[in-house]
mmCIF file of C-alpha atoms in Angstrom:
data_model
loop_
_atom_site.group_PDB
_atom_site.id
_atom_site.type_symbol
_atom_site.label_atom_id
_atom_site.label_comp_id
_atom_site.label_asym_id
_atom_site.label_seq_id
_atom_site.Cartn_x
_atom_site.Cartn_y
_atom_site.Cartn_z
ATOM 1 C CA MET A 22 -118.318 11.036 -35.387
ATOM 2 C CA THR A 23 -117.394 14.794 -36.601
ATOM 3 C CA VAL A 24 -115.354 17.788 -34.812
ATOM 4 C CA ALA A 25 -119.072 19.237 -34.212
ATOM 5 C CA GLU A 26 -120.489 15.959 -32.576
ATOM 6 C CA ALA A 27 -117.962 15.369 -30.577
ATOM 7 C CA LEU A 28 -117.980 18.774 -28.509
ATOM 8 C CA ALA A 29 -121.818 18.571 -28.225
ATOM 9 C CA TRP A 30 -121.262 15.184 -26.660
ATOM 10 C CA ALA A 31 -118.453 16.780 -24.754
ATOM 11 C CA GLU A 32 -120.615 20.400 -23.647
ATOM 12 C CA LYS A 33 -123.182 17.690 -22.313
ATOM 13 C CA VAL A 34 -121.124 16.111 -19.926
ATOM 14 C CA LEU A 35 -119.348 18.983 -18.654
ATOM 15 C CA GLN A 36 -121.653 21.100 -17.840
ATOM 16 C CA ASP A 37 -123.933 18.362 -16.267
ATOM 17 C CA ALA A 38 -120.731 18.312 -14.087
ATOM 18 C CA GLY A 39 -120.876 21.795 -13.239
ATOM 19 C CA VAL A 40 -117.747 22.899 -14.868
ATOM 20 C CA PRO A 41 -118.473 26.258 -15.646
ATOM 21 C CA GLU A 42 -117.819 26.887 -19.069
ATOM 22 C CA PRO A 43 -117.632 23.447 -20.883
ATOM 23 C CA ARG A 44 -118.087 24.406 -24.770
ATOM 24 C CA THR A 45 -114.581 26.248 -24.186
ATOM 25 C CA ASP A 46 -113.157 23.483 -22.066
ATOM 26 C CA ALA A 47 -114.357 21.092 -24.990
ATOM 27 C CA GLU A 48 -112.459 23.496 -27.638
ATOM 28 C CA TRP A 49 -109.737 23.128 -25.992
ATOM 29 C CA LEU A 50 -109.424 19.780 -25.387
ATOM 30 C CA MET A 51 -110.442 19.176 -28.369
ATOM 31 C CA SER A 52 -107.328 20.891 -30.239
ATOM 32 C CA HIS A 53 -105.942 19.872 -28.627
ATOM 33 C CA ILE A 54 -106.006 15.917 -29.611
ATOM 34 C CA LEU A 55 -106.301 17.894 -33.105
ATOM 35 C CA HIS A 56 -103.112 20.273 -32.947
ATOM 36 C CA VAL A 57 -105.308 23.048 -33.994
ATOM 37 C CA GLN A 58 -106.384 26.114 -33.255
ATOM 38 C CA ARG A 59 -109.002 25.655 -31.205
ATOM 39 C CA THR A 60 -110.548 28.702 -33.172
ATOM 40 C CA LEU A 61 -109.882 26.726 -36.722
ATOM 41 C CA LEU A 62 -112.291 24.145 -35.553
ATOM 42 C CA ARG A 63 -115.866 26.176 -36.066
ATOM 43 C CA MET A 64 -114.514 26.105 -39.478
ATOM 44 C CA ASP A 65 -113.383 22.407 -39.900
ATOM 45 C CA SER A 66 -116.906 21.906 -37.755
ATOM 46 C CA GLU A 67 -117.701 18.140 -40.074
ATOM 47 C CA ARG A 68 -114.224 16.834 -40.103
ATOM 48 C CA THR A 69 -114.251 13.295 -38.509
ATOM 49 C CA VAL A 70 -112.579 12.609 -36.313
ATOM 50 C CA ASP A 71 -110.550 9.069 -36.491
ATOM 51 C CA ALA A 72 -111.356 6.419 -33.830
ATOM 52 C CA LYS A 73 -108.086 7.050 -32.019
ATOM 53 C CA ALA A 74 -108.499 11.190 -31.442
ATOM 54 C CA GLN A 75 -112.215 9.945 -29.985
ATOM 55 C CA ARG A 76 -111.257 7.881 -27.710
ATOM 56 C CA ASN A 77 -108.072 10.299 -26.310
ATOM 57 C CA PHE A 78 -110.389 13.105 -26.527
ATOM 58 C CA GLU A 79 -113.299 11.312 -24.145
ATOM 59 C CA ALA A 80 -110.417 10.704 -22.105
ATOM 60 C CA LEU A 81 -109.238 14.136 -21.822
ATOM 61 C CA VAL A 82 -113.562 14.998 -21.397
ATOM 62 C CA GLN A 83 -113.526 12.428 -17.890
ATOM 63 C CA LYS A 84 -110.493 14.142 -16.463
ATOM 64 C CA ARG A 85 -112.234 17.117 -16.924
ATOM 65 C CA ARG A 86 -115.851 15.977 -15.691
ATOM 66 C CA LYS A 87 -113.902 15.066 -12.419
ATOM 67 C CA ARG A 88 -113.013 18.598 -11.440
ATOM 68 C CA ILE A 89 -109.588 18.544 -13.957
ATOM 69 C CA PRO A 90 -108.178 21.995 -13.459
ATOM 70 C CA LEU A 91 -108.146 22.541 -17.707
ATOM 71 C CA ALA A 92 -104.495 23.217 -17.487
ATOM 72 C CA TYR A 93 -103.084 19.701 -16.224
ATOM 73 C CA LEU A 94 -104.881 18.226 -18.691
ATOM 74 C CA LEU A 95 -103.129 20.685 -21.872
ATOM 75 C CA GLY A 96 -100.016 20.364 -19.446
ATOM 76 C CA THR A 97 -99.825 24.141 -19.779
ATOM 77 C CA GLN A 98 -100.706 27.672 -19.184
ATOM 78 C CA PRO A 99 -100.267 31.056 -21.767
ATOM 79 C CA PHE A 100 -98.795 33.369 -19.252
ATOM 80 C CA CYS A 101 -97.833 37.076 -19.836
ATOM 81 C CA GLY A 102 -96.735 35.389 -23.293
ATOM 82 C CA LEU A 103 -95.219 32.846 -22.375
ATOM 83 C CA THR A 104 -96.192 29.448 -22.788
ATOM 84 C CA LEU A 105 -95.555 27.768 -19.530
ATOM 85 C CA LYS A 106 -95.582 24.179 -18.274
ATOM 86 C CA VAL A 107 -97.266 23.241 -15.793
ATOM 87 C CA ASP A 108 -98.864 20.210 -13.368
ATOM 88 C CA GLY A 109 -100.063 19.360 -10.120
ATOM 89 C CA ARG A 110 -96.511 20.012 -8.539
ATOM 90 C CA VAL A 111 -97.997 24.227 -9.305
ATOM 91 C CA MET A 112 -100.654 26.215 -8.701
ATOM 92 C CA VAL A 113 -101.716 27.258 -11.996
ATOM 93 C CA PRO A 114 -100.732 30.959 -12.807
ATOM 94 C CA ARG A 115 -103.756 33.104 -12.873
ATOM 95 C CA PRO A 116 -104.997 36.570 -14.640
ATOM 96 C CA GLU A 117 -104.682 38.462 -11.518
ATOM 97 C CA THR A 118 -101.447 37.724 -11.195
ATOM 98 C CA GLU A 119 -99.941 38.966 -14.596
ATOM 99 C CA GLN A 120 -101.520 42.175 -13.278
ATOM 100 C CA LEU A 121 -99.175 41.741 -10.421
ATOM 101 C CA VAL A 122 -96.543 41.463 -13.073
ATOM 102 C CA GLU A 123 -97.893 44.172 -15.553
ATOM 103 C CA LEU A 124 -97.688 46.495 -11.801
ATOM 104 C CA VAL A 125 -93.822 45.247 -10.657
ATOM 105 C CA VAL A 126 -92.704 45.863 -14.525
ATOM 106 C CA GLY A 127 -93.937 49.516 -14.295
ATOM 107 C CA PHE A 128 -91.803 49.693 -11.613
ATOM 108 C CA LEU A 129 -88.493 48.415 -12.773
ATOM 109 C CA GLN A 130 -89.364 51.014 -16.414
ATOM 110 C CA ARG A 131 -89.670 54.434 -14.345
ATOM 111 C CA SER A 132 -86.293 53.286 -12.394
ATOM 112 C CA ARG A 133 -84.225 53.373 -15.638
ATOM 113 C CA LYS A 134 -81.618 50.687 -13.569
ATOM 114 C CA ARG A 135 -81.098 48.155 -16.935
ATOM 115 C CA ARG A 136 -78.927 45.689 -14.292
ATOM 116 C CA LEU A 137 -81.225 44.510 -11.992
ATOM 117 C CA LEU A 138 -81.469 41.603 -9.533
ATOM 118 C CA LEU A 139 -84.832 40.576 -9.190
ATOM 119 C CA ALA A 140 -86.023 38.080 -6.011
ATOM 120 C CA ASP A 141 -90.233 36.475 -6.981
ATOM 121 C CA ILE A 142 -90.775 34.452 -3.722
ATOM 122 C CA GLY A 143 -93.153 31.102 -3.613
ATOM 123 C CA THR A 144 -92.280 31.091 -7.431
ATOM 124 C CA GLY A 145 -94.496 28.304 -8.135
ATOM 125 C CA SER A 146 -94.343 27.095 -11.694
ATOM 126 C CA GLY A 147 -91.547 29.964 -12.591
ATOM 127 C CA ALA A 148 -94.250 31.706 -13.840
ATOM 128 C CA ILE A 149 -93.421 35.794 -12.448
ATOM 129 C CA ALA A 150 -89.524 35.391 -12.349
ATOM 130 C CA LEU A 151 -89.413 34.610 -16.083
ATOM 131 C CA THR A 152 -91.771 36.398 -17.173
ATOM 132 C CA LEU A 153 -89.267 39.411 -15.003
ATOM 133 C CA ALA A 154 -86.829 37.606 -16.826
ATOM 134 C CA HIS A 155 -88.107 37.590 -19.958
ATOM 135 C CA ARG A 156 -88.914 41.325 -20.631
ATOM 136 C CA PHE A 157 -85.773 43.171 -18.776
ATOM 137 C CA PRO A 158 -82.748 41.021 -21.181
ATOM 138 C CA GLU A 159 -80.567 42.375 -19.105
ATOM 139 C CA ALA A 160 -81.804 40.944 -15.025
ATOM 140 C CA THR A 161 -80.597 38.729 -13.301
ATOM 141 C CA VAL A 162 -84.074 36.589 -10.963
ATOM 142 C CA TYR A 163 -84.316 33.903 -8.352
ATOM 143 C CA GLY A 164 -86.934 32.542 -7.593
ATOM 144 C CA VAL A 165 -87.475 30.764 -4.201
ATOM 145 C CA ASP A 166 -89.484 27.875 -3.525
ATOM 146 C CA ILE A 167 -89.993 25.630 -0.518
ATOM 147 C CA SER A 168 -91.960 22.669 -2.551
ATOM 148 C CA GLU A 169 -89.384 20.611 -4.389
ATOM 149 C CA GLY A 170 -91.365 19.281 -6.750
ATOM 150 C CA ALA A 171 -92.661 22.695 -7.597
ATOM 151 C CA LEU A 172 -88.969 23.572 -9.161
ATOM 152 C CA LYS A 173 -88.509 20.817 -10.929
ATOM 153 C CA VAL A 174 -91.664 22.214 -12.710
ATOM 154 C CA ALA A 175 -89.974 25.874 -13.052
ATOM 155 C CA GLU A 176 -87.003 24.573 -13.640
ATOM 156 C CA GLU A 177 -88.254 22.876 -17.002
ATOM 157 C CA ASN A 178 -89.937 26.210 -17.861
ATOM 158 C CA ALA A 179 -86.934 28.059 -17.773
ATOM 159 C CA LYS A 180 -85.290 25.274 -20.078
ATOM 160 C CA ARG A 181 -87.833 25.909 -22.733
ATOM 161 C CA LEU A 182 -87.906 29.371 -22.492
ATOM 162 C CA GLY A 183 -83.777 29.828 -22.554
ATOM 163 C CA LEU A 184 -83.385 31.649 -19.544
ATOM 164 C CA SER A 185 -81.482 28.813 -17.461
ATOM 165 C CA GLN A 186 -78.608 31.317 -17.585
ATOM 166 C CA ARG A 187 -81.238 34.230 -16.097
ATOM 167 C CA VAL A 188 -83.305 32.305 -13.982
ATOM 168 C CA VAL A 189 -81.676 30.293 -10.305
ATOM 169 C CA PHE A 190 -83.752 28.737 -8.217
ATOM 170 C CA LEU A 191 -83.677 28.279 -4.635
ATOM 171 C CA GLN A 192 -85.343 25.553 -3.141
ATOM 172 C CA GLY A 193 -86.142 27.527 1.025
ATOM 173 C CA ASP A 194 -88.934 28.806 3.078
ATOM 174 C CA LEU A 195 -88.859 32.284 1.801
ATOM 175 C CA THR A 196 -85.895 35.243 1.100
ATOM 176 C CA GLU A 197 -84.211 32.379 3.682
ATOM 177 C CA PRO A 198 -81.818 30.585 0.920
ATOM 178 C CA LEU A 199 -80.968 34.289 -0.321
ATOM 179 C CA GLU A 200 -79.976 35.218 2.926
ATOM 180 C CA THR A 201 -76.770 33.710 3.507
ATOM 181 C CA ILE A 202 -75.490 34.420 -0.345
ATOM 182 C CA PHE A 203 -75.906 37.785 -0.358
ATOM 183 C CA PRO A 204 -74.479 41.169 0.620
ATOM 184 C CA ALA A 205 -76.850 43.614 1.988
ATOM 185 C CA HIS A 206 -79.001 47.033 -0.441
ATOM 186 C CA ALA A 207 -78.112 43.437 -3.623
ATOM 187 C CA PHE A 208 -82.357 43.048 -4.837
ATOM 188 C CA ASP A 209 -84.079 45.813 -7.177
ATOM 189 C CA ALA A 210 -87.404 43.882 -5.910
ATOM 190 C CA PHE A 211 -88.824 40.926 -4.145
ATOM 191 C CA VAL A 212 -91.872 40.204 -6.459
ATOM 192 C CA ALA A 213 -94.418 37.679 -4.355
ATOM 193 C CA ASN A 214 -98.101 36.655 -5.089
ATOM 194 C CA LEU A 215 -97.848 34.630 -0.980
ATOM 195 C CA PRO A 216 -100.228 32.150 -0.118
ATOM 196 C CA TYR A 217 -103.583 33.916 0.537
ATOM 197 C CA VAL A 218 -106.636 31.675 0.955
ATOM 198 C CA PRO A 219 -108.673 31.731 4.878
ATOM 199 C CA ASP A 220 -109.133 28.034 5.824
ATOM 200 C CA GLY A 221 -112.711 29.226 6.042
ATOM 201 C CA ASP A 222 -113.367 30.212 2.367
ATOM 202 C CA TRP A 223 -111.189 27.457 1.838
ATOM 203 C CA GLU A 224 -114.330 24.741 1.935
ATOM 204 C CA ARG A 225 -115.872 27.065 -0.862
ATOM 205 C CA LEU A 226 -113.177 27.978 -3.756
ATOM 206 C CA GLU A 227 -113.948 25.645 -6.876
ATOM 207 C CA PRO A 228 -112.987 21.769 -6.609
ATOM 208 C CA GLU A 229 -110.101 22.607 -9.134
ATOM 209 C CA VAL A 230 -108.560 23.710 -6.725
ATOM 210 C CA ARG A 231 -109.408 21.506 -3.373
ATOM 211 C CA TYR A 232 -108.852 18.489 -4.699
ATOM 212 C CA TYR A 233 -106.127 19.212 -7.191
ATOM 213 C CA GLU A 234 -103.639 22.075 -6.778
ATOM 214 C CA PRO A 235 -101.517 22.399 -4.302
ATOM 215 C CA ALA A 236 -102.457 23.389 -0.610
ATOM 216 C CA VAL A 237 -99.673 25.003 -0.073
ATOM 217 C CA ALA A 238 -99.479 27.366 -1.634
ATOM 218 C CA LEU A 239 -102.996 29.094 -1.431
ATOM 219 C CA LYS A 240 -103.474 28.090 2.595
ATOM 220 C CA GLY A 241 -102.871 31.057 4.606
ATOM 221 C CA GLY A 242 -104.427 30.104 7.554
ATOM 222 C CA ALA A 243 -106.538 32.070 10.219
ATOM 223 C CA ASP A 244 -107.271 34.978 8.003
ATOM 224 C CA GLY A 245 -105.020 34.347 4.339
ATOM 225 C CA LEU A 246 -101.896 36.249 6.059
ATOM 226 C CA GLU A 247 -99.903 33.613 7.944
ATOM 227 C CA VAL A 248 -97.328 33.728 5.544
ATOM 228 C CA VAL A 249 -97.043 37.347 5.003
ATOM 229 C CA ARG A 250 -96.378 37.890 8.403
ATOM 230 C CA ARG A 251 -93.542 36.080 8.495
ATOM 231 C CA PHE A 252 -92.588 37.220 5.078
ATOM 232 C CA LEU A 253 -92.654 41.046 7.072
ATOM 233 C CA ARG A 254 -90.216 38.902 9.191
ATOM 234 C CA CYS A 255 -87.526 38.099 6.256
ATOM 235 C CA PRO A 256 -85.306 40.832 6.068
ATOM 236 C CA LEU A 257 -86.722 42.541 3.362
ATOM 237 C CA ARG A 258 -85.024 46.018 4.239
ATOM 238 C CA ARG A 259 -81.597 44.957 4.622
ATOM 239 C CA LEU A 260 -81.403 42.849 1.598
ATOM 240 C CA LEU A 261 -83.074 45.689 -0.646
ATOM 241 C CA THR A 262 -81.824 48.721 -2.648
ATOM 242 C CA SER A 263 -82.486 52.140 -1.121
ATOM 243 C CA ASP A 264 -84.755 52.732 -3.864
ATOM 244 C CA GLY A 265 -85.878 49.048 -4.045
ATOM 245 C CA PHE A 266 -89.525 48.278 -3.112
ATOM 246 C CA VAL A 267 -91.030 44.938 -2.251
ATOM 247 C CA ALA A 268 -94.556 43.783 -4.693
ATOM 248 C CA LEU A 269 -97.347 41.388 -3.283
ATOM 249 C CA GLU A 270 -100.708 39.693 -4.536
ATOM 250 C CA ILE A 271 -103.015 39.961 -1.678
ATOM 251 C CA GLY A 272 -106.800 37.934 -1.761
ATOM 252 C CA ALA A 273 -109.805 40.542 -1.732
ATOM 253 C CA GLY A 274 -110.833 42.079 1.761
ATOM 254 C CA GLN A 275 -106.780 42.163 2.426
ATOM 255 C CA ALA A 276 -105.983 45.212 1.989
ATOM 256 C CA GLU A 277 -106.290 47.030 5.174
ATOM 257 C CA MET A 278 -104.797 44.832 7.121
ATOM 258 C CA THR A 279 -101.698 43.788 4.921
ATOM 259 C CA GLN A 280 -100.863 47.634 4.751
ATOM 260 C CA THR A 281 -101.440 48.126 8.727
ATOM 261 C CA LEU A 282 -99.174 44.969 9.450
ATOM 262 C CA PHE A 283 -96.030 47.301 6.941
ATOM 263 C CA TRP A 284 -97.054 50.425 8.665
ATOM 264 C CA ARG A 285 -96.128 47.784 12.100
ATOM 265 C CA GLN A 286 -92.537 47.224 10.265
ATOM 266 C CA LYS A 287 -92.251 51.043 10.077
ATOM 267 C CA TRP A 288 -92.701 50.317 6.186
ATOM 268 C CA LYS A 289 -94.235 54.115 4.889
ATOM 269 C CA ARG A 290 -94.857 53.978 1.919
ATOM 270 C CA VAL A 291 -97.748 51.583 1.098
ATOM 271 C CA THR A 292 -99.798 51.956 -1.074
ATOM 272 C CA VAL A 293 -103.004 49.787 -2.693
ATOM 273 C CA HIS A 294 -103.963 49.073 -6.544
ATOM 274 C CA ARG A 295 -106.978 47.595 -8.264
ATOM 275 C CA ASP A 296 -107.153 44.590 -10.467
ATOM 276 C CA PHE A 297 -108.781 45.551 -13.000
ATOM 277 C CA ASN A 298 -112.544 43.730 -11.274
ATOM 278 C CA GLY A 299 -111.264 46.870 -8.676
ATOM 279 C CA LYS A 300 -111.085 44.677 -5.708
ATOM 280 C CA GLU A 301 -107.813 45.488 -4.028
ATOM 281 C CA ARG A 302 -105.429 43.174 -5.315
ATOM 282 C CA PHE A 303 -101.915 44.842 -4.695
ATOM 283 C CA ILE A 304 -99.440 46.200 -2.684
ATOM 284 C CA VAL A 305 -96.605 47.912 -3.262
ATOM 285 C CA VAL A 306 -94.248 48.689 -0.575
ATOM 286 C CA GLN A 307 -91.184 50.895 -1.509
ATOM 287 C CA ARG A 308 -87.936 52.722 0.770
#
């Protein structure tokens, strides 16, 4: 079987299974098996796929047909220029979260501080924490997650990226692991991509999310803001510097309610920022 024939077969299998981008996914799986760049497959479409590679490719296609996330099959996910390990212990980092990081980077650059102390709450794979440490070479970043499995993935990512000395991962609920360690006004920013999927929306999500990604990283209760409310009860003001800020990713349609939650806690500088699709997706709260 040639590369072209294998891809045509895989595309048909994935299309019949309802996979959103069957051709693209087939190419990613083939490039993974052959250890070549995806863009080179079309230039070498008549290359013969040996029997072992064909078996491995077919096995991956069958897994993708069951809607196992592509990133889990490849074992990695690109994020803000980094390559992160991902598996079923962590949710797959999304493009929207890349936009959250860029928003945070802009705020931090305008502060002109160099020795930053930052916290990523609900760190998962470590995507936000590691990217911020990569962007700011003199920053120290703490990533907190309630999941022991997620933290093991994050620690492996830190080691692979050579960032273990400046990124520390702690297990616990929200800011709880930080509250007894740090004095008042220590952190320059808290960044969080907390669970925000409302219970009523869960069954409408893609099978990749519902069946394979960790629900603890996604489900946000009846209105999607249950964890955000608990986060707001953390001693954020005590932990933040005088010019520190909080940056959150939220679900579509949650901006107004999230703003109100912060206002009720007497936070005054609460701004909403849109994603590339024009949806109100991020909240930044400044002291």
